[in-house]
Every structure is written in structure tokens, then in C-alpha cells.
JSON list of C-alpha atoms and ligand atoms in Angstrom, two decimals:
[
{"chain": "A", "resi": 1, "resn": "MET", "atom": "CA", "xyz": [-11.77, 4.25, 13.81]},
{"chain": "A", "resi": 2, "resn": "ALA", "atom": "CA", "xyz": [-10.63, 0.72, 14.47]},
{"chain": "A", "resi": 3, "resn": "ILE", "atom": "CA", "xyz": [-7.00, -0.23, 13.76]},
{"chain": "A", "resi": 4, "resn": "ILE", "atom": "CA", "xyz": [-6.82, -3.07, 11.26]},
{"chain": "A", "resi": 5, "resn": "GLU", "atom": "CA", "xyz": [-3.71, -5.17, 11.51]},
{"chain": "A", "resi": 6, "resn": "GLU", "atom": "CA", "xyz": [-4.54, -8.07, 9.27]},
{"chain": "A", "resi": 7, "resn": "LYS", "atom": "CA", "xyz": [-6.89, -9.13, 6.51]},
{"chain": "A", "resi": 8, "resn": "PRO", "atom": "CA", "xyz": [-10.50, -8.53, 7.66]},
{"chain": "A", "resi": 9, "resn": "LYS", "atom": "CA", "xyz": [-12.23, -11.85, 8.46]},
{"chain": "A", "resi": 10, "resn": "GLU", "atom": "CA", "xyz": [-15.09, -11.17, 6.11]},
{"chain": "A", "resi": 11, "resn": "TRP", "atom": "CA", "xyz": [-12.75, -10.74, 3.10]},
{"chain": "A", "resi": 12, "resn": "SER", "atom": "CA", "xyz": [-13.28, -13.72, 0.89]},
{"chain": "A", "resi": 13, "resn": "PHE", "atom": "CA", "xyz": [-12.80, -13.52, -2.83]},
{"chain": "A", "resi": 14, "resn": "VAL", "atom": "CA", "xyz": [-13.54, -17.05, -4.01]},
{"chain": "A", "resi": 15, "resn": "LEU", "atom": "CA", "xyz": [-13.00, -18.53, -7.48]},
{"chain": "A", "resi": 16, "resn": "HIS", "atom": "CA", "xyz": [-14.50, -21.84, -8.55]},
{"chain": "A", "resi": 17, "resn": "SER", "atom": "CA", "xyz": [-11.18, -22.98, -9.83]},
{"chain": "A", "resi": 18, "resn": "ALA", "atom": "CA", "xyz": [-12.46, -26.42, -10.85]},
{"chain": "A", "resi": 19, "resn": "GLN", "atom": "CA", "xyz": [-14.72, -24.82, -13.44]},
{"chain": "A", "resi": 20, "resn": "LEU", "atom": "CA", "xyz": [-11.91, -22.95, -15.16]},
{"chain": "A", "resi": 21, "resn": "GLU", "atom": "CA", "xyz": [-11.11, -24.36, -18.55]},
{"chain": "A", "resi": 22, "resn": "SER", "atom": "CA", "xyz": [-7.49, -24.36, -19.63]},
{"chain": "A", "resi": 23, "resn": "GLY", "atom": "CA", "xyz": [-6.63, -21.57, -22.10]},
{"chain": "A", "resi": 24, "resn": "LYS", "atom": "CA", "xyz": [-9.65, -19.39, -21.34]},
{"chain": "A", "resi": 25, "resn": "ILE", "atom": "CA", "xyz": [-9.52, -16.00, -19.55]},
{"chain": "A", "resi": 26, "resn": "TYR", "atom": "CA", "xyz": [-12.07, -15.28, -16.83]},
{"chain": "A", "resi": 27, "resn": "HIS", "atom": "CA", "xyz": [-12.85, -11.97, -15.24]},
{"chain": "A", "resi": 28, "resn": "TYR", "atom": "CA", "xyz": [-14.06, -11.39, -11.70]},
{"chain": "A", "resi": 29, "resn": "ASP", "atom": "CA", "xyz": [-14.84, -8.04, -10.03]},
{"chain": "A", "resi": 30, "resn": "TRP", "atom": "CA", "xyz": [-15.55, -7.27, -6.42]},
{"chain": "A", "resi": 31, "resn": "CYS", "atom": "CA", "xyz": [-16.30, -4.12, -4.61]},
{"chain": "A", "resi": 32, "resn": "VAL", "atom": "CA", "xyz": [-15.99, -4.08, -0.80]},
{"chain": "A", "resi": 33, "resn": "TYR", "atom": "CA", "xyz": [-16.58, -1.31, 1.66]},
{"chain": "A", "resi": 34, "resn": "PHE", "atom": "CA", "xyz": [-13.56, -0.96, 3.85]},
{"chain": "A", "resi": 35, "resn": "GLU", "atom": "CA", "xyz": [-13.39, 1.20, 7.00]},
{"chain": "A", "resi": 36, "resn": "GLY", "atom": "CA", "xyz": [-10.53, 1.39, 9.45]},
{"chain": "A", "resi": 37, "resn": "VAL", "atom": "CA", "xyz": [-6.97, 2.53, 9.96]},
{"chain": "A", "resi": 38, "resn": "VAL", "atom": "CA", "xyz": [-4.09, 0.50, 8.58]},
{"chain": "A", "resi": 39, "resn": "VAL", "atom": "CA", "xyz": [-0.79, 1.37, 10.27]},
{"chain": "A", "resi": 40, "resn": "TYR", "atom": "CA", "xyz": [2.14, 0.71, 8.03]},
{"chain": "A", "resi": 41, "resn": "ASP", "atom": "CA", "xyz": [5.69, 1.76, 8.85]},
{"chain": "A", "resi": 42, "resn": "GLY", "atom": "CA", "xyz": [4.40, 4.07, 11.60]},
{"chain": "A", "resi": 43, "resn": "VAL", "atom": "CA", "xyz": [1.97, 5.91, 9.27]},
{"chain": "A", "resi": 44, "resn": "CYS", "atom": "CA", "xyz": [-1.83, 5.75, 9.81]},
{"chain": "A", "resi": 45, "resn": "PHE", "atom": "CA", "xyz": [-3.77, 5.23, 6.61]},
{"chain": "A", "resi": 46, "resn": "GLU", "atom": "CA", "xyz": [-7.48, 5.91, 7.10]},
{"chain": "A", "resi": 47, "resn": "PHE", "atom": "CA", "xyz": [-9.97, 4.10, 4.91]},
{"chain": "A", "resi": 48, "resn": "SER", "atom": "CA", "xyz": [-13.67, 4.77, 4.67]},
{"chain": "A", "resi": 49, "resn": "ASN", "atom": "CA", "xyz": [-14.43, 3.91, 1.04]},
{"chain": "A", "resi": 50, "resn": "ASN", "atom": "CA", "xyz": [-15.05, 1.12, -1.38]},
{"chain": "A", "resi": 51, "resn": "ILE", "atom": "CA", "xyz": [-12.15, -0.96, -2.57]},
{"chain": "A", "resi": 52, "resn": "GLU", "atom": "CA", "xyz": [-12.50, -2.26, -6.09]},
{"chain": "A", "resi": 53, "resn": "ILE", "atom": "CA", "xyz": [-10.85, -5.49, -7.04]},
{"chain": "A", "resi": 54, "resn": "PHE", "atom": "CA", "xyz": [-10.45, -6.69, -10.65]},
{"chain": "A", "resi": 55, "resn": "VAL", "atom": "CA", "xyz": [-9.15, -10.17, -11.28]},
{"chain": "A", "resi": 56, "resn": "GLU", "atom": "CA", "xyz": [-8.26, -11.90, -14.54]},
{"chain": "A", "resi": 57, "resn": "VAL", "atom": "CA", "xyz": [-7.78, -15.63, -14.11]},
{"chain": "A", "resi": 58, "resn": "GLN", "atom": "CA", "xyz": [-6.59, -18.47, -16.34]},
{"chain": "A", "resi": 59, "resn": "ARG", "atom": "CA", "xyz": [-5.69, -22.08, -15.78]},
{"chain": "A", "resi": 60, "resn": "ASN", "atom": "CA", "xyz": [-2.52, -23.62, -17.09]},
{"chain": "A", "resi": 61, "resn": "LYS", "atom": "CA", "xyz": [-2.71, -27.37, -16.33]},
{"chain": "A", "resi": 62, "resn": "ASN", "atom": "CA", "xyz": [-2.77, -27.57, -12.54]},
{"chain": "A", "resi": 63, "resn": "GLN", "atom": "CA", "xyz": [-1.56, -24.04, -12.07]},
{"chain": "A", "resi": 64, "resn": "ILE", "atom": "CA", "xyz": [-3.91, -21.05, -11.77]},
{"chain": "A", "resi": 65, "resn": "ILE", "atom": "CA", "xyz": [-2.64, -17.64, -12.77]},
{"chain": "A", "resi": 66, "resn": "ALA", "atom": "CA", "xyz": [-4.50, -14.62, -11.33]},
{"chain": "A", "resi": 67, "resn": "ASP", "atom": "CA", "xyz": [-3.72, -10.99, -12.20]},
{"chain": "A", "resi": 68, "resn": "ILE", "atom": "CA", "xyz": [-5.12, -9.10, -9.25]},
{"chain": "A", "resi": 69, "resn": "GLY", "atom": "CA", "xyz": [-5.75, -5.36, -9.65]},
{"chain": "A", "resi": 70, "resn": "LEU", "atom": "CA", "xyz": [-6.93, -3.11, -6.83]},
{"chain": "A", "resi": 71, "resn": "VAL", "atom": "CA", "xyz": [-8.11, 0.48, -6.66]},
{"chain": "A", "resi": 72, "resn": "ALA", "atom": "CA", "xyz": [-8.69, 2.22, -3.31]},
{"chain": "A", "resi": 73, "resn": "ARG", "atom": "CA", "xyz": [-8.75, 5.64, -1.68]},
{"chain": "A", "resi": 74, "resn": "CYS", "atom": "CA", "xyz": [-7.46, 6.57, 1.71]},
{"chain": "A", "resi": 75, "resn": "GLU", "atom": "CA", "xyz": [-6.15, 9.48, 3.72]},
{"chain": "A", "resi": 76, "resn": "ALA", "atom": "CA", "xyz": [-2.86, 9.89, 5.54]},
{"chain": "A", "resi": 77, "resn": "PRO", "atom": "CA", "xyz": [-0.89, 12.77, 7.11]},
{"chain": "A", "resi": 78, "resn": "CYS", "atom": "CA", "xyz": [1.83, 14.42, 5.10]},
{"chain": "A", "resi": 79, "resn": "SER", "atom": "CA", "xyz": [5.16, 13.25, 6.56]},
{"chain": "A", "resi": 80, "resn": "ARG", "atom": "CA", "xyz": [6.45, 16.80, 6.68]},
{"chain": "A", "resi": 81, "resn": "CYS", "atom": "CA", "xyz": [3.54, 19.15, 7.52]},
{"chain": "A", "resi": 82, "resn": "LEU", "atom": "CA", "xyz": [1.00, 16.56, 8.91]},
{"chain": "A", "resi": 83, "resn": "GLU", "atom": "CA", "xyz": [-1.85, 17.98, 6.78]},
{"chain": "A", "resi": 84, "resn": "THR", "atom": "CA", "xyz": [-4.28, 15.27, 5.62]},
{"chain": "A", "resi": 85, "resn": "VAL", "atom": "CA", "xyz": [-3.57, 14.04, 2.11]},
{"chain": "A", "resi": 86, "resn": "ALA", "atom": "CA", "xyz": [-6.06, 12.06, -0.04]},
{"chain": "A", "resi": 87, "resn": "LEU", "atom": "CA", "xyz": [-4.31, 9.13, -1.70]},
{"chain": "A", "resi": 88, "resn": "ASP", "atom": "CA", "xyz": [-5.46, 7.13, -4.73]},
{"chain": "A", "resi": 89, "resn": "LEU", "atom": "CA", "xyz": [-4.02, 3.66, -4.39]},
{"chain": "A", "resi": 90, "resn": "LYS", "atom": "CA", "xyz": [-3.47, 1.29, -7.30]},
{"chain": "A", "resi": 91, "resn": "GLN", "atom": "CA", "xyz": [-1.78, -2.06, -7.33]},
{"chain": "A", "resi": 92, "resn": "ASN", "atom": "CA", "xyz": [-1.44, -4.97, -9.79]},
{"chain": "A", "resi": 93, "resn": "PHE", "atom": "CA", "xyz": [0.21, -8.23, -9.01]},
{"chain": "A", "resi": 94, "resn": "ARG", "atom": "CA", "xyz": [0.29, -11.56, -10.81]},
{"chain": "A", "resi": 95, "resn": "TYR", "atom": "CA", "xyz": [0.01, -14.61, -8.62]},
{"chain": "A", "resi": 96, "resn": "PHE", "atom": "CA", "xyz": [0.70, -18.19, -9.53]},
{"chain": "A", "resi": 97, "resn": "TYR", "atom": "CA", "xyz": [-1.28, -20.70, -7.50]},
{"chain": "A", "resi": 98, "resn": "THR", "atom": "CA", "xyz": [0.32, -24.06, -7.75]},
{"chain": "A", "resi": 99, "resn": "PRO", "atom": "CA", "xyz": [0.00, -27.39, -5.89]},
{"chain": "A", "resi": 100, "resn": "CYS", "atom": "CA", "xyz": [3.09, -28.25, -3.86]},
{"chain": "A", "resi": 101, "resn": "VAL", "atom": "CA", "xyz": [5.29, -30.89, -5.34]},
{"chain": "A", "resi": 102, "resn": "SER", "atom": "CA", "xyz": [8.54, -31.82, -3.60]},
{"chain": "A", "resi": 103, "resn": "GLU", "atom": "CA", "xyz": [9.90, -30.18, -0.48]},
{"chain": "A", "resi": 104, "resn": "GLU", "atom": "CA", "xyz": [12.81, -28.62, -2.46]},
{"chain": "A", "resi": 105, "resn": "GLU", "atom": "CA", "xyz": [10.43, -27.20, -5.05]},
{"chain": "A", "resi": 106, "resn": "ARG", "atom": "CA", "xyz": [8.22, -25.86, -2.29]},
{"chain": "A", "resi": 107, "resn": "ILE", "atom": "CA", "xyz": [11.16, -23.99, -0.74]},
{"chain": "A", "resi": 108, "resn": "ALA", "atom": "CA", "xyz": [12.17, -22.60, -4.15]},
{"chain": "A", "resi": 109, "resn": "ILE", "atom": "CA", "xyz": [8.63, -21.54, -4.87]},
{"chain": "A", "resi": 110, "resn": "GLU", "atom": "CA", "xyz": [7.97, -19.93, -1.53]},
{"chain": "A", "resi": 111, "resn": "SER", "atom": "CA", "xyz": [11.00, -17.70, -1.84]},
{"chain": "A", "resi": 112, "resn": "ASP", "atom": "CA", "xyz": [9.17, -15.99, -4.73]},
{"chain": "A", "resi": 113, "resn": "GLU", "atom": "CA", "xyz": [6.62, -13.74, -3.10]},
{"chain": "A", "resi": 114, "resn": "HIS", "atom": "CA", "xyz": [4.07, -13.99, -5.90]},
{"chain": "A", "resi": 115, "resn": "VAL", "atom": "CA", "xyz": [3.81, -17.77, -5.96]},
{"chain": "A", "resi": 116, "resn": "VAL", "atom": "CA", "xyz": [1.23, -19.25, -3.67]},
{"chain": "A", "resi": 117, "resn": "VAL", "atom": "CA", "xyz": [1.44, -22.97, -2.90]},
{"chain": "A", "resi": 118, "resn": "ILE", "atom": "CA", "xyz": [-1.98, -24.57, -2.64]},
{"chain": "A", "resi": 119, "resn": "GLU", "atom": "CA", "xyz": [-2.13, -27.95, -1.00]},
{"chain": "A", "resi": 120, "resn": "GLU", "atom": "CA", "xyz": [-4.45, -29.44, -3.54]},
{"chain": "A", "resi": 121, "resn": "ASP", "atom": "CA", "xyz": [-6.80, -28.04, -6.15]},
{"chain": "A", "resi": 122, "resn": "LEU", "atom": "CA", "xyz": [-10.00, -28.34, -4.08]},
{"chain": "A", "resi": 123, "resn": "GLY", "atom": "CA", "xyz": [-12.23, -26.59, -6.56]},
{"chain": "A", "resi": 124, "resn": "LEU", "atom": "CA", "xyz": [-12.38, -23.32, -4.66]},
{"chain": "A", "resi": 125, "resn": "LEU", "atom": "CA", "xyz": [-9.64, -20.74, -4.40]},
{"chain": "A", "resi": 126, "resn": "ASP", "atom": "CA", "xyz": [-9.81, -17.78, -1.98]},
{"chain": "A", "resi": 127, "resn": "LEU", "atom": "CA", "xyz": [-7.76, -14.81, -3.10]},
{"chain": "A", "resi": 128, "resn": "GLY", "atom": "CA", "xyz": [-8.36, -12.88, 0.17]},
{"chain": "A", "resi": 129, "resn": "ASP", "atom": "CA", "xyz": [-4.77, -13.05, 1.44]},
{"chain": "A", "resi": 130, "resn": "GLN", "atom": "CA", "xyz": [-3.40, -11.80, -1.88]},
{"chain": "A", "resi": 131, "resn": "VAL", "atom": "CA", "xyz": [-5.95, -8.98, -2.15]},
{"chain": "A", "resi": 132, "resn": "TRP", "atom": "CA", "xyz": [-4.87, -7.86, 1.37]},
{"chain": "A", "resi": 133, "resn": "GLU", "atom": "CA", "xyz": [-1.20, -8.12, 0.27]},
{"chain": "A", "resi": 134, "resn": "CYS", "atom": "CA", "xyz": [-2.00, -5.92, -2.76]},
{"chain": "A", "resi": 135, "resn": "LEU", "atom": "CA", "xyz": [-3.64, -3.32, -0.53]},
{"chain": "A", "resi": 136, "resn": "VAL", "atom": "CA", "xyz": [-0.72, -3.18, 1.93]},
{"chain": "A", "resi": 137, "resn": "MET", "atom": "CA", "xyz": [1.83, -3.06, -0.90]},
{"chain": "A", "resi": 138, "resn": "ALA", "atom": "CA", "xyz": [-0.09, -0.17, -2.50]},
{"chain": "A", "resi": 139, "resn": "LEU", "atom": "CA", "xyz": [0.54, 2.07, 0.50]},
{"chain": "A", "resi": 140, "resn": "PRO", "atom": "CA", "xyz": [3.24, 4.63, -0.33]},
{"chain": "A", "resi": 141, "resn": "GLU", "atom": "CA", "xyz": [6.50, 4.56, 1.62]},
{"chain": "A", "resi": 142, "resn": "LYS", "atom": "CA", "xyz": [6.36, 8.33, 2.02]},
{"chain": "A", "resi": 143, "resn": "VAL", "atom": "CA", "xyz": [3.25, 10.54, 2.07]},
{"chain": "A", "resi": 144, "resn": "LEU", "atom": "CA", "xyz": [3.71, 14.09, 0.92]},
{"chain": "A", "resi": 145, "resn": "CYS", "atom": "CA", "xyz": [1.09, 16.78, 0.28]},
{"chain": "A", "resi": 146, "resn": "ASP", "atom": "CA", "xyz": [3.48, 18.08, -2.35]},
{"chain": "A", "resi": 147, "resn": "GLU", "atom": "CA", "xyz": [7.02, 17.25, -3.39]},
{"chain": "A", "resi": 148, "resn": "ALA", "atom": "CA", "xyz": [7.94, 20.81, -2.42]},
{"chain": "A", "resi": 149, "resn": "CYS", "atom": "CA", "xyz": [6.20, 20.73, 1.00]},
{"chain": "A", "resi": 150, "resn": "LYS", "atom": "CA", "xyz": [8.18, 22.90, 3.39]},
{"chain": "A", "resi": 151, "resn": "GLY", "atom": "CA", "xyz": [7.06, 21.10, 6.55]},
{"chain": "A", "resi": 152, "resn": "LEU", "atom": "CA", "xyz": [6.68, 22.50, 10.05]},
{"chain": "A", "resi": 153, "resn": "CYS", "atom": "CA", "xyz": [8.96, 24.93, 11.86]},
{"chain": "A", "resi": 154, "resn": "PRO", "atom": "CA", "xyz": [10.87, 22.82, 14.39]},
{"chain": "A", "resi": 155, "resn": "TYR", "atom": "CA", "xyz": [10.56, 25.62, 16.99]},
{"chain": "A", "resi": 156, "resn": "CYS", "atom": "CA", "xyz": [6.97, 26.93, 16.83]},
{"chain": "A", "resi": 157, "resn": "GLY", "atom": "CA", "xyz": [5.31, 24.18, 14.75]},
{"chain": "A", "resi": 158, "resn": "MET", "atom": "CA", "xyz": [3.97, 26.61, 12.16]},
{"chain": "A", "resi": 159, "resn": "ASN", "atom": "CA", "xyz": [3.11, 25.10, 8.79]},
{"chain": "A", "resi": 160, "resn": "LEU", "atom": "CA", "xyz": [5.72, 26.79, 6.58]},
{"chain": "A", "resi": 161, "resn": "ASN", "atom": "CA", "xyz": [3.58, 26.21, 3.48]},
{"chain": "A", "resi": 162, "resn": "LYS", "atom": "CA", "xyz": [1.14, 28.80, 4.88]},
{"chain": "A", "resi": 163, "resn": "GLY", "atom": "CA", "xyz": [3.70, 31.47, 5.76]},
{"chain": "A", "resi": 164, "resn": "ASN", "atom": "CA", "xyz": [7.00, 32.16, 7.48]},
{"chain": "A", "resi": 165, "resn": "CYS", "atom": "CA", "xyz": [7.85, 32.57, 11.11]},
{"chain": "A", "resi": 166, "resn": "ASP", "atom": "CA", "xyz": [11.08, 34.13, 12.30]},
{"chain": "A", "resi": 167, "resn": "CYS", "atom": "CA", "xyz": [12.14, 31.38, 14.75]},
{"chain": "A", "resi": 168, "resn": "PHE", "atom": "CA", "xyz": [15.11, 30.29, 12.72]},
{"chain": "A", "resi": 169, "resn": "LYS", "atom": "CA", "xyz": [16.73, 33.63, 12.77]},
{"chain": "A", "resi": 170, "resn": "LYS", "atom": "CA", "xyz": [16.03, 34.06, 16.51]},
{"chain": "A", "resi": 171, "resn": "GLN", "atom": "CA", "xyz": [17.13, 30.61, 17.72]},
{"chain": "A", "resi": 172, "resn": "VAL", "atom": "CA", "xyz": [20.06, 30.06, 15.41]},
{"chain": "A", "resi": 173, "resn": "ASP", "atom": "CA", "xyz": [22.60, 27.59, 16.82]},
{"chain": "A", "resi": 174, "resn": "PRO", "atom": "CA", "xyz": [25.62, 29.49, 18.25]},
{"chain": "A", "resi": 175, "resn": "ARG", "atom": "CA", "xyz": [27.92, 27.37, 16.08]},
{"chain": "A", "resi": 176, "resn": "LEU", "atom": "CA", "xyz": [26.10, 28.89, 13.13]},
{"chain": "A", "resi": 177, "resn": "SER", "atom": "CA", "xyz": [26.29, 32.42, 14.41]},
{"chain": "A", "resi": 178, "resn": "PRO", "atom": "CA", "xyz": [28.65, 33.57, 11.65]},
{"chain": "A", "resi": 179, "resn": "LEU", "atom": "CA", "xyz": [25.79, 32.56, 9.39]},
{"chain": "A", "resi": 180, "resn": "SER", "atom": "CA", "xyz": [23.29, 34.59, 11.32]},
{"chain": "A", "resi": 181, "resn": "LYS", "atom": "CA", "xyz": [25.61, 37.61, 11.06]},
{"chain": "A", "resi": 182, "resn": "LEU", "atom": "CA", "xyz": [25.77, 37.00, 7.34]},
{"chain": "A", "resi": 183, "resn": "TRP", "atom": "CA", "xyz": [22.00, 36.87, 7.34]},
{"chain": "A", "resi": 184, "resn": "LYS", "atom": "CA", "xyz": [21.69, 40.23, 9.11]},
{"chain": "A", "resi": 185, "resn": "ASP", "atom": "CA", "xyz": [24.26, 41.72, 6.74]},
{"chain": "A", "resi": 186, "resn": "MET", "atom": "CA", "xyz": [22.26, 40.45, 3.81]},
{"chain": "A", "resi": 187, "resn": "GLU", "atom": "CA", "xyz": [19.05, 41.92, 5.18]},
{"chain": "A", "resi": 188, "resn": "GLU", "atom": "CA", "xyz": [20.59, 45.32, 5.80]},
{"chain": "B", "resi": 201, "resn": "ZN", "atom": "ZN1", "xyz": [3.04, 18.67, 3.57]},
{"chain": "B", "resi": 202, "resn": "ZN", "atom": "ZN1", "xyz": [8.72, 28.99, 13.85]}
]
């Protein structure tokens, strides 16, 4: 499966912003098939499903406010036991699209990650970059098959959710040997 590092070129979610009347709310939906692996923070997230995008848009003078919602599914390995985990992703962000004014204002605006400066209201607004941002931000920082996942044995690699090995008792660090003695005493 191809590794995808940036917004797919064919992703274009265009609003006819010139036709939006101030004070009205408009709804847009898109559904795109997305296939590939997104690597984020060293974790491979595999996609081979539709991504649904729901957008609510309104105009406020020369500013356009878009609430972008995204629903997607993907698979990633559990960070402890490496078993494949199916993930339901959801994200909602509100973006303010605003024409740039002065240089100072532009700097102030760009420091807020959900404000997008548009050069000029050209009548068409492509939300593609923000949809991609929503998808990446929806990826979890840590993937776990279960909060209580026991992970893999560091010695033999056995998945400890499926049973126990006896490596730990055999290969106990000599500095911990009083502990292994205690262990034996407990077992006897
Ligand atoms: Zn796990
Ligand atoms: Zn083991």
C-alpha cells in the first residue's frame, strides 16, 4: 500500500463562497474513497475505506466560517502487542477563512491554527488542506487494542494477552535476584 505523506492531489472540496448569503447556514457532504498508509509519529495507519466529510458553512461579512466534521476508519498496530486494531476516527474543527488585512494582523491570525488567511474572496474556496488536517489530527497519539493490553514478552516475543511464558522468571536480572528468590518462596 502506498505511503501518503501529504494531502492527495485529487482532494478538492470546493465551496462557491460568492454564492453564500450572509446569515444563512449551508451544508455540504462529501464521501471520498481513501487508500494508503499515513505514517504519523512512527505509527502506520492503513486506510482502505470511505472518508465522510460534513461541512456547515456560513458567511459573516467577508469572513467564511466552516465547521468541518470528518468520519473515517483505519487500522493500526497496537503499540504494545502489535495486533491490528480497527480505529474509528472522528474530528470536528471550526475554521475561519478571512482575507488578509495588515501584515501585523496576518501574523496574529496565522498563529491561530484554525484561522486560514485567504488572499482575496475569489468566489471559490477549497477546503482540501483543512480536511487533510482534520484527518491527521484525528489519528490517536497511542494505539492500544485494550487499555489493559499486556504487550509482548521482551525475551521471547509472546503475546502476553494470549497466555504466559516463563521467560521473566528464567532471565531475571541478577540485581533482582532477591526478588526471584522471593518468587520461588512464594511459589513453594
Ligand atoms: Zn495490544
Ligand atoms: Zn517470554
